[in-house]
CSV table of C-alpha atoms and ligand atoms in Angstrom, one decimal:
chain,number,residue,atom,x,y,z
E,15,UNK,CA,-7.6,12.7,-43.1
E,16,UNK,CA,-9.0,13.8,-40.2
E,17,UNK,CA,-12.4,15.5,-41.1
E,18,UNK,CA,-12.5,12.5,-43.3
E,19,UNK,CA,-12.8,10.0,-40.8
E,20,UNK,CA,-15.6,12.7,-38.9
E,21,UNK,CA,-17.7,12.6,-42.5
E,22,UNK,CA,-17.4,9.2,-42.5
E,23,UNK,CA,-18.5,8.6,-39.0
E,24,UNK,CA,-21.0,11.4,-39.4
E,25,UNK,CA,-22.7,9.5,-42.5
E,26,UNK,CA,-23.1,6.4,-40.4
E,27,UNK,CA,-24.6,8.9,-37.1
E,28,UNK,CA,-27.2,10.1,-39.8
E,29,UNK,CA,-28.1,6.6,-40.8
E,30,UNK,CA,-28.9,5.3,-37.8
E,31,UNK,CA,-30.4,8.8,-36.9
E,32,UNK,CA,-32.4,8.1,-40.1
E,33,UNK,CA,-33.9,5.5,-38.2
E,34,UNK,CA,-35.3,6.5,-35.0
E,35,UNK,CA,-38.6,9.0,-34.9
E,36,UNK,CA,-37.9,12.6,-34.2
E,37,UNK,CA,-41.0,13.2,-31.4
E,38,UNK,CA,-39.3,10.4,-29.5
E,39,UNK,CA,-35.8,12.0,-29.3
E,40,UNK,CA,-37.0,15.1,-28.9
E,41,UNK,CA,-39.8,14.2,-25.8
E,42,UNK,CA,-36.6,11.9,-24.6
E,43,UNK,CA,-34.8,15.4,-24.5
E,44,UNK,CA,-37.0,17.4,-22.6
E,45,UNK,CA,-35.0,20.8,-23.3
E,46,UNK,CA,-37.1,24.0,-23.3
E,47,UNK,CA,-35.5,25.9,-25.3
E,48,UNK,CA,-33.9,25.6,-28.9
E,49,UNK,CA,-31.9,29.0,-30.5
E,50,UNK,CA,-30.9,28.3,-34.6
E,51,UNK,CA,-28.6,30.5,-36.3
E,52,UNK,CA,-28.7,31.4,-40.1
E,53,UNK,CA,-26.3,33.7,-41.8
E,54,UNK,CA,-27.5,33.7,-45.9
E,55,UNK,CA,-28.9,31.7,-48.6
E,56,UNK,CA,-27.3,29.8,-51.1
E,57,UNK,CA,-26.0,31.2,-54.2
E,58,UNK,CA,-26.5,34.5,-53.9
E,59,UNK,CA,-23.5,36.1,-52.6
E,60,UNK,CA,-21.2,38.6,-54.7
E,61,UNK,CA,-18.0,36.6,-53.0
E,62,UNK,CA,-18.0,33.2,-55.0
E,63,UNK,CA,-15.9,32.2,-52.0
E,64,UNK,CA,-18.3,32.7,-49.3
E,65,UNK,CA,-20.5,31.1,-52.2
E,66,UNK,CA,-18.8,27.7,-51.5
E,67,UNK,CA,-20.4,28.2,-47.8
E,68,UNK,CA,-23.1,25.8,-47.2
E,69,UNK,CA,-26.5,27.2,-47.0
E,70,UNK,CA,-30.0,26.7,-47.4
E,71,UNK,CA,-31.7,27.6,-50.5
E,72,UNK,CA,-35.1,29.9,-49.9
E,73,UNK,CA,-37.2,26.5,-50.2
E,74,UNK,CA,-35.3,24.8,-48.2
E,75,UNK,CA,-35.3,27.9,-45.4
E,76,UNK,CA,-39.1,27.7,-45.3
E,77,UNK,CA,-38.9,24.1,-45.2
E,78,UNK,CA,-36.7,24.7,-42.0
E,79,UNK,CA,-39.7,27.3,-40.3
E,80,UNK,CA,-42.4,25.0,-41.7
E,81,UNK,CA,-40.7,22.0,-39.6
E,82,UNK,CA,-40.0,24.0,-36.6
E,83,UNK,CA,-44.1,25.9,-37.1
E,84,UNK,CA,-44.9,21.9,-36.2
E,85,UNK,CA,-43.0,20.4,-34.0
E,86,UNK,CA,-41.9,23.8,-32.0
E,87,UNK,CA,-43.9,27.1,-29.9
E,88,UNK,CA,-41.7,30.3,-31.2
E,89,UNK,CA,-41.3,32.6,-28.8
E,90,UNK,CA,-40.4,36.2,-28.5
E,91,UNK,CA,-37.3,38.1,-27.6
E,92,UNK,CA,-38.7,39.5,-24.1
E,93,UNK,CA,-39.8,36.0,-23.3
E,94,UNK,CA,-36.8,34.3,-23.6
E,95,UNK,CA,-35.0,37.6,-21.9
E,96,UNK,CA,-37.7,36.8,-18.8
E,97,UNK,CA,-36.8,33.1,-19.3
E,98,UNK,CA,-33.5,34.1,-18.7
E,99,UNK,CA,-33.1,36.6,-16.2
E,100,UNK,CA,-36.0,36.1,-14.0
E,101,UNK,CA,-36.2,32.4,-14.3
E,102,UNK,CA,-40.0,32.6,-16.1
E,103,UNK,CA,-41.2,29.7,-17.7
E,104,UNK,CA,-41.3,29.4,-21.8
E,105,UNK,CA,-43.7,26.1,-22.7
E,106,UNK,CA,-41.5,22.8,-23.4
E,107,UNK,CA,-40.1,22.9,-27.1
E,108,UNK,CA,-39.8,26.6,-27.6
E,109,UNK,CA,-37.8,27.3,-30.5
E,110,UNK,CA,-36.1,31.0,-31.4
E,111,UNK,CA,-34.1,32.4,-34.7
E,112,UNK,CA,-31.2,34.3,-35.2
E,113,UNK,CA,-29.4,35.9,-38.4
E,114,UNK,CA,-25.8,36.5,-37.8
E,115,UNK,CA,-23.2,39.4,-39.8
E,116,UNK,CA,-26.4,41.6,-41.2
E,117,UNK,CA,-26.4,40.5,-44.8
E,118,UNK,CA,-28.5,41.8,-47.2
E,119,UNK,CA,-29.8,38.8,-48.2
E,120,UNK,CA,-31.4,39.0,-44.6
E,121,UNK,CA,-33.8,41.6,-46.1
E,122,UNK,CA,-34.2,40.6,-49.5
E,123,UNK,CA,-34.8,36.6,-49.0
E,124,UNK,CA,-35.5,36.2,-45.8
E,125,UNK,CA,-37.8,38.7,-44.4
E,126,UNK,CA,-40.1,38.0,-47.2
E,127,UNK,CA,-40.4,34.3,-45.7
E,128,UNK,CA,-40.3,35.0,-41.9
E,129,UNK,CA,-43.0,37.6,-42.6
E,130,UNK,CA,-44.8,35.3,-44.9
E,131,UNK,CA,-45.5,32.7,-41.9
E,132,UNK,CA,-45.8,35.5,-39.7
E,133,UNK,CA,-42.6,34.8,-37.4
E,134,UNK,CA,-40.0,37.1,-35.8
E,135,UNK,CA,-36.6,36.5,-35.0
E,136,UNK,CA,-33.4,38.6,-34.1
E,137,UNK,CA,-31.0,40.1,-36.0
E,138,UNK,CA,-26.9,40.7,-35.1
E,139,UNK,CA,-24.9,43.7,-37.1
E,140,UNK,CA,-21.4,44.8,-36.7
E,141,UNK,CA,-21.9,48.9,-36.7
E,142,UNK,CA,-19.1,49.3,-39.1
E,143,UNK,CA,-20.7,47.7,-42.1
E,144,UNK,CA,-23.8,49.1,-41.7
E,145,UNK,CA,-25.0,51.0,-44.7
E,146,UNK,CA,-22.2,49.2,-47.0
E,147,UNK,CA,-19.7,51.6,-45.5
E,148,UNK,CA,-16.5,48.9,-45.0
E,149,UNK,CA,-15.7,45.5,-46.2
E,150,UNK,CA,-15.0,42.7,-44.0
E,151,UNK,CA,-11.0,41.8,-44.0
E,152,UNK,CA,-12.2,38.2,-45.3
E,153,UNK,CA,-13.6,39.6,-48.0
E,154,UNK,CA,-11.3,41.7,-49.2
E,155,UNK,CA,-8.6,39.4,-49.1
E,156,UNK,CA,-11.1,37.3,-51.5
E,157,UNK,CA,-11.9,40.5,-53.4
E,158,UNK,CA,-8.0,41.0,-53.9
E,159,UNK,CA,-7.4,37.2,-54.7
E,160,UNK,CA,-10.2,36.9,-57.7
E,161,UNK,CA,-9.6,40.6,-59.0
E,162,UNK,CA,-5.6,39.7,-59.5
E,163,UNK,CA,-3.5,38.2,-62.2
E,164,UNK,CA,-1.0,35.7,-61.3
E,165,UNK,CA,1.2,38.1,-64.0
E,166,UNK,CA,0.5,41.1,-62.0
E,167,UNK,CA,1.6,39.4,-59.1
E,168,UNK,CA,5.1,38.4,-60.6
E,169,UNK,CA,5.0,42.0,-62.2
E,170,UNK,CA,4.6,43.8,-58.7
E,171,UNK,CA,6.8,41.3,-56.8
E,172,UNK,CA,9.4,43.5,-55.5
E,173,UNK,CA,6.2,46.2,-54.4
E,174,UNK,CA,4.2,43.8,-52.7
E,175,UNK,CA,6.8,42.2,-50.7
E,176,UNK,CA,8.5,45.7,-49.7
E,177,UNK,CA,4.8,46.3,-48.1
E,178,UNK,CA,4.2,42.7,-46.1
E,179,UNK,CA,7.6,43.1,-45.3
E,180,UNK,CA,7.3,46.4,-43.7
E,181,UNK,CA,4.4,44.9,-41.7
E,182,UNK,CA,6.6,41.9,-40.2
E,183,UNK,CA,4.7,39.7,-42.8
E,184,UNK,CA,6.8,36.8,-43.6
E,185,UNK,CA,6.0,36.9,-47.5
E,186,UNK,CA,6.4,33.6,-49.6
E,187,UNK,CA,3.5,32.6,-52.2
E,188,UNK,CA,1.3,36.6,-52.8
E,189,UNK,CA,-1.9,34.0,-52.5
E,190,UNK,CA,-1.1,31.8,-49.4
E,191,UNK,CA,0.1,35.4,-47.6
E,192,UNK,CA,-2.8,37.1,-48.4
E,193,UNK,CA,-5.1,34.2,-47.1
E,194,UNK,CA,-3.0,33.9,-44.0
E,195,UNK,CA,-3.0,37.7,-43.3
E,196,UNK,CA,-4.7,38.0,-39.3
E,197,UNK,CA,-7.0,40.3,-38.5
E,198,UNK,CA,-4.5,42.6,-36.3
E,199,UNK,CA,-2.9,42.8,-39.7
E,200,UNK,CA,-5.6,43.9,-41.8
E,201,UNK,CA,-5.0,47.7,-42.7
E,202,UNK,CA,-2.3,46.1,-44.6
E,203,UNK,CA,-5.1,44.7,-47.2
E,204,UNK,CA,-5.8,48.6,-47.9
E,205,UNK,CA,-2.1,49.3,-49.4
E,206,UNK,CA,-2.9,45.9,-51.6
E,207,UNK,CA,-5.5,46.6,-53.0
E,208,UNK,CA,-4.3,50.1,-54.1
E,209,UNK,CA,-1.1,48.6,-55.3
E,210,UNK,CA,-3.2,46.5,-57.8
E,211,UNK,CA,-5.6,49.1,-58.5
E,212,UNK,CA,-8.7,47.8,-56.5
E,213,UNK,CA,-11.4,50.5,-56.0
E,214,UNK,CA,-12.4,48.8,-52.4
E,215,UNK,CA,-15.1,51.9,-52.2
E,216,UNK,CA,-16.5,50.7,-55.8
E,217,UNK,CA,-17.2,47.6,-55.5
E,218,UNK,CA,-19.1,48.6,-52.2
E,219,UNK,CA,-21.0,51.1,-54.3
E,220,UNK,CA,-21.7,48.4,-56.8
E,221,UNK,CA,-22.3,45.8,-54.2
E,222,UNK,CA,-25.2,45.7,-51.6
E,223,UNK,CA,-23.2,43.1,-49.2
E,224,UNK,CA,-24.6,44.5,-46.0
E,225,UNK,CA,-28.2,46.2,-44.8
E,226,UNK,CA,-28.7,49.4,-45.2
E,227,UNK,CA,-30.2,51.9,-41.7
E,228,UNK,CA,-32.9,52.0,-43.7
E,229,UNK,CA,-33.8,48.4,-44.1
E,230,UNK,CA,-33.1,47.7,-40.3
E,231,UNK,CA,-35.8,50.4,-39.4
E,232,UNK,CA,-38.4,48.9,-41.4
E,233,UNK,CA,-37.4,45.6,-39.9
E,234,UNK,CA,-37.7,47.1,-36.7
E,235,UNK,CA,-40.8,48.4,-37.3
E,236,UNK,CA,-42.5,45.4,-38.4
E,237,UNK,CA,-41.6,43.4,-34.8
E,238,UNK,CA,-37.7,42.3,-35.7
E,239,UNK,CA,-35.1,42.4,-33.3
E,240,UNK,CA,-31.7,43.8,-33.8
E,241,UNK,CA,-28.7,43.2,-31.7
E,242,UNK,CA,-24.7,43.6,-31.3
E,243,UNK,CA,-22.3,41.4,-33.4
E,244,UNK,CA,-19.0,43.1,-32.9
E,245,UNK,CA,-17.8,46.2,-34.5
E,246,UNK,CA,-16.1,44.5,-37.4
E,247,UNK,CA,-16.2,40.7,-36.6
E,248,UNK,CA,-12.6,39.6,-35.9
E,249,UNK,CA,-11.9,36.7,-34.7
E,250,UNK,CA,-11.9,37.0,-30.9
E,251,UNK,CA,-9.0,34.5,-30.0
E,252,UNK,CA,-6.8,37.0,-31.9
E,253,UNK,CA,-7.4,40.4,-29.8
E,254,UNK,CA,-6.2,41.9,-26.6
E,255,UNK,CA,-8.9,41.3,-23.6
E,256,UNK,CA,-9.5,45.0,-23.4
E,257,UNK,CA,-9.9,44.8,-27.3
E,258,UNK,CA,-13.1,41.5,-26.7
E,259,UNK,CA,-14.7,44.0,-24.4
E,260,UNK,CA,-14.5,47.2,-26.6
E,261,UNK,CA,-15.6,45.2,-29.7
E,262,UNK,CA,-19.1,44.0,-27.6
E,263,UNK,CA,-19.9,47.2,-26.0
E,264,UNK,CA,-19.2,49.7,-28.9
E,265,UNK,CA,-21.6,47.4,-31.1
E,266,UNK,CA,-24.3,46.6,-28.2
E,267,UNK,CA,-23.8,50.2,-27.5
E,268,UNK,CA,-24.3,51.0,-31.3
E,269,UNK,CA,-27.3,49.3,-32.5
E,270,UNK,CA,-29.4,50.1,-29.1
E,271,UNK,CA,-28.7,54.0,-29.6
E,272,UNK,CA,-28.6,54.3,-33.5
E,273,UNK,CA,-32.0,52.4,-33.1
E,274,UNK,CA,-33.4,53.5,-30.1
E,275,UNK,CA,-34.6,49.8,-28.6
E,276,UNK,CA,-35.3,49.4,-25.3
E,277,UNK,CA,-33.3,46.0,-24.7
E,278,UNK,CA,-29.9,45.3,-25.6
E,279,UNK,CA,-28.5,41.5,-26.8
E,280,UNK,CA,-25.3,40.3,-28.3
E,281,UNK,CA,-23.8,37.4,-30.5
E,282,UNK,CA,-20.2,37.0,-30.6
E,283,UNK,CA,-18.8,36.3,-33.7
E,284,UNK,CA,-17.6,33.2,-34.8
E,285,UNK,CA,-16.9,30.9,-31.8
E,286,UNK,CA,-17.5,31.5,-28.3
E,287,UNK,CA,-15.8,28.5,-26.5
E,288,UNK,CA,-12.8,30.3,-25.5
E,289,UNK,CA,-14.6,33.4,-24.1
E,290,UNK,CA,-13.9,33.8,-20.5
E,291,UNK,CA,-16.1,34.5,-17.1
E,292,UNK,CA,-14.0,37.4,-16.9
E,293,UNK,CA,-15.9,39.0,-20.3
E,294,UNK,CA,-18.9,38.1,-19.2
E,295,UNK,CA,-18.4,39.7,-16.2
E,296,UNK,CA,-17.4,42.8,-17.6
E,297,UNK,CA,-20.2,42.9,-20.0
E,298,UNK,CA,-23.3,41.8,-17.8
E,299,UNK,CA,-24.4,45.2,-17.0
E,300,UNK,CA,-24.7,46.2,-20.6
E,301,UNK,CA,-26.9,43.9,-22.3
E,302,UNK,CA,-29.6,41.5,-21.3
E,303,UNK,CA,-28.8,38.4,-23.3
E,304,UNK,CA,-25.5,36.8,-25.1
E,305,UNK,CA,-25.8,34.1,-27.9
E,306,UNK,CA,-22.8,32.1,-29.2
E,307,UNK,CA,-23.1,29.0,-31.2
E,308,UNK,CA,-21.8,25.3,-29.2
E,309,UNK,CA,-24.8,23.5,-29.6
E,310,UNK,CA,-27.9,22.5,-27.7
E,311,UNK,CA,-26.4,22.8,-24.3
E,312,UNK,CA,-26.7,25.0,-21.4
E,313,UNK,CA,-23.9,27.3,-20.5
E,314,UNK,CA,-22.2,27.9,-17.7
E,315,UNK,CA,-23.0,31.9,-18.0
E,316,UNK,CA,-26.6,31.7,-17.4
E,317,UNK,CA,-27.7,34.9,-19.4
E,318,UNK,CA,-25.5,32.9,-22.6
E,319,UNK,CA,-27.6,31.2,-24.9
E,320,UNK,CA,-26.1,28.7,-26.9
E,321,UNK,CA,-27.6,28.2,-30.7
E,322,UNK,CA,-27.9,25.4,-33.4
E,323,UNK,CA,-25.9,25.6,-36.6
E,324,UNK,CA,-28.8,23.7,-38.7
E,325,UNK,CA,-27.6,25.7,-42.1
E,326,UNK,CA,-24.2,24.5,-42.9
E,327,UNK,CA,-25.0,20.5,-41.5
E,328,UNK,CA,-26.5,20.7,-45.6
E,329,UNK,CA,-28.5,17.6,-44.0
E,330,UNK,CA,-32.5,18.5,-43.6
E,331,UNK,CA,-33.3,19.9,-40.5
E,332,UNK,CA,-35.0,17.1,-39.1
E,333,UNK,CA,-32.2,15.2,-39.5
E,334,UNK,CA,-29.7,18.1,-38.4
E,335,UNK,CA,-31.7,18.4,-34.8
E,336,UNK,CA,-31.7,14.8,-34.1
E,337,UNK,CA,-28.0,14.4,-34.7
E,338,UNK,CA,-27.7,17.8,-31.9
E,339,UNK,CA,-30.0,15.8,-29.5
E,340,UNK,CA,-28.1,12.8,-29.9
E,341,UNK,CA,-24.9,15.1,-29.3
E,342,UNK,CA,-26.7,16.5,-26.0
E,343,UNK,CA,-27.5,13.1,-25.2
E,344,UNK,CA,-23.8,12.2,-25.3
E,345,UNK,CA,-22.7,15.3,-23.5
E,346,UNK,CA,-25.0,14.1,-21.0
E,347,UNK,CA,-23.7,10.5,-20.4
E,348,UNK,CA,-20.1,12.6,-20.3
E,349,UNK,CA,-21.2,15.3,-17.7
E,350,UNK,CA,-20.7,17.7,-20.2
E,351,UNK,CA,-24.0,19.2,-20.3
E,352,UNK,CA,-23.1,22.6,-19.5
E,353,UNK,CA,-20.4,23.7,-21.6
E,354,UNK,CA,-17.7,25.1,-19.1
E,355,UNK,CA,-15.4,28.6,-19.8
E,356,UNK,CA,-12.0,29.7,-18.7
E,357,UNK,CA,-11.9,32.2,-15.8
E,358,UNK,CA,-9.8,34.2,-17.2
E,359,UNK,CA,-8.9,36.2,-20.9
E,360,UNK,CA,-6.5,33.4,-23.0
E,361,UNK,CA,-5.7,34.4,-26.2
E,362,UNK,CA,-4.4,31.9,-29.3
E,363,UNK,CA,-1.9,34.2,-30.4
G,16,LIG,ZN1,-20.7,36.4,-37.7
């Protein structure tokens, strides 16, 4: 009921946004600097659930860089690591991209179009996946939900409920367990998938999810910047403090050395907001720059860039950037212009 009330309200935002010219929100703005994140494109992944994701088409992608080509200077990784950390100037309406998780689909569909209008942007891997080697848990709870019966669930019942049990899993529903299975449980989704005869290593074989070494190289060497993502993208509210810290150096750590670049920078995956000073603290001497993904905003973490989620507004970008001024506008008038962080390491759990 909820998020039907946001739609609704959001429908009415875009309306009026529908109205008002873009130039003149954005000059009203002033803001220097916007980041936008990507993951994919639509349609084209192997998981028909992370299929139901909203994404842009390739059309619609180049759509996005033509838009951003007119209205927006891109700039490049060192100058916005200069902006950053020795306070140099980027000209008013820069704009920068970044492509989070390391798809494939980052090499096959959209290289082609960032090379095409001749335009770099940075790239964020989690080490582990690298080369196809393992599956995210999200996905293979999805791989083990479409590849299984609803008979060889009731067949297996007393197997598959020894096994969550074992592992302190409440077990109810096989389906609403699997879904709800946490990331500190995940070696669990191993002993499932054997149990119903998944070949996990298989359908990687079969399956080109992630980029291969080779791929990153030759994005690498054609001016494309790579950077830290995690090792294997949990959700960060669900580990240990020493765990958040591990998980960002091992994969700054990782992609810097595996590809000898000369800078290191870091996205954290999925939502930053609850990230505390003390990470950041703990993490500043490893890597220039940190991305996460609030919005238009400044952070409170100076060398933390926060980035624009234009891909899953499924609105066109035009659209999807006045609606984040308008946001920024509103932070403003709230004095929440700089998004704020807890001192200290809080976890949801
Ligand atoms: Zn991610």
């Amino acid at each position: 009921m909820k998020k039907k009330v946001k739609n609704f309200s959001k429908a009415w935002v875009y309306k009026f946004l529908k109205l008002i010219s873009f130039k003149k929100i954005r000059e009203k703005a002033k803001r220097e600097l916007l980041v936008i994140n990507y993951h994919s494109i639509l349609g084209i992944d192997t998981d028909p659930r992370i299929n139901k994701n909203i994404y842009r088409s390739e059309d619609e992608l180049e759509r996005d860089i033509i838009f951003l080509k007119k209205h927006y200077d891109f700039v490049s990784l060192l100058e916005l690591i200069k902006y950053k950390l020795q306070g140099e100037n980027l000209p008013l309406n820069s704009v920068f991209l970044t492509f989070d998780d390391g798809l494939a689909a980052v090499y096959h569909k959209i290289r082609p179009i960032l090379l095409k209008h001749q335009i770099s942007a940075a790239f964020f891997l989690n080490p582990l996946f690298v080369d196809n080697k393992v599956l995210h848990y999200q996905r293979k709870k999805n791989l083990i939900a479409q590849s299984v019966s609803a008979i060889e669930v009731d067949a297996k019942q007393s197997m598959w409920k020894a096994l969550l049990t074992e592992h302190e899993i409440e077990a109810d529903d096989f389906f609403v367990t699997l879904n709800s299975i946490a990331y500190n449980k995940s070696p669990i989704l191993d002993e499932l998938a054997t149990l119903f005869n998944i070949d996990v290593k298989q359908y990687l074989a079969e399956n080109q999810i992630y980029l291969s070494s080779q791929q990153i190289e030759k994005m690498i060497s054609e001016g494309f910047w790579f950077g830290g993502h995690s090792m294997d993208h949990p959700k960060y509210d669900e580990i240990s403090f020493s765990e958040q810290i591990n998980q960002t150096l091992d994969s700054i750590d990782w992609v810097k050395k595996r590809f000898g670049l000369s800078y290191a920078i870091f996205a954290f995956p999925l939502r930053d907001h609850n990230m505390s000073i003390q990470l950041f603290e703990a993490i500043a001497s490893k890597c220039e720059i940190t991305f996460g993904v609030m919005g238009m905003g400044n952070d409170i973490i100076n060398s933390h860039i926060q980035r624009i989620d234009v891909e899953s507004s499924g609105v066109s970008i035009n659209l999807a950037l006045k609606f984040e001024y308008l946001k920024y506008f509103v932070q403003g008038l709230m004095g929440r212009k700089t998004y704020e962080r807890p001192k200290k390491y809080k976890t949801l759990l």
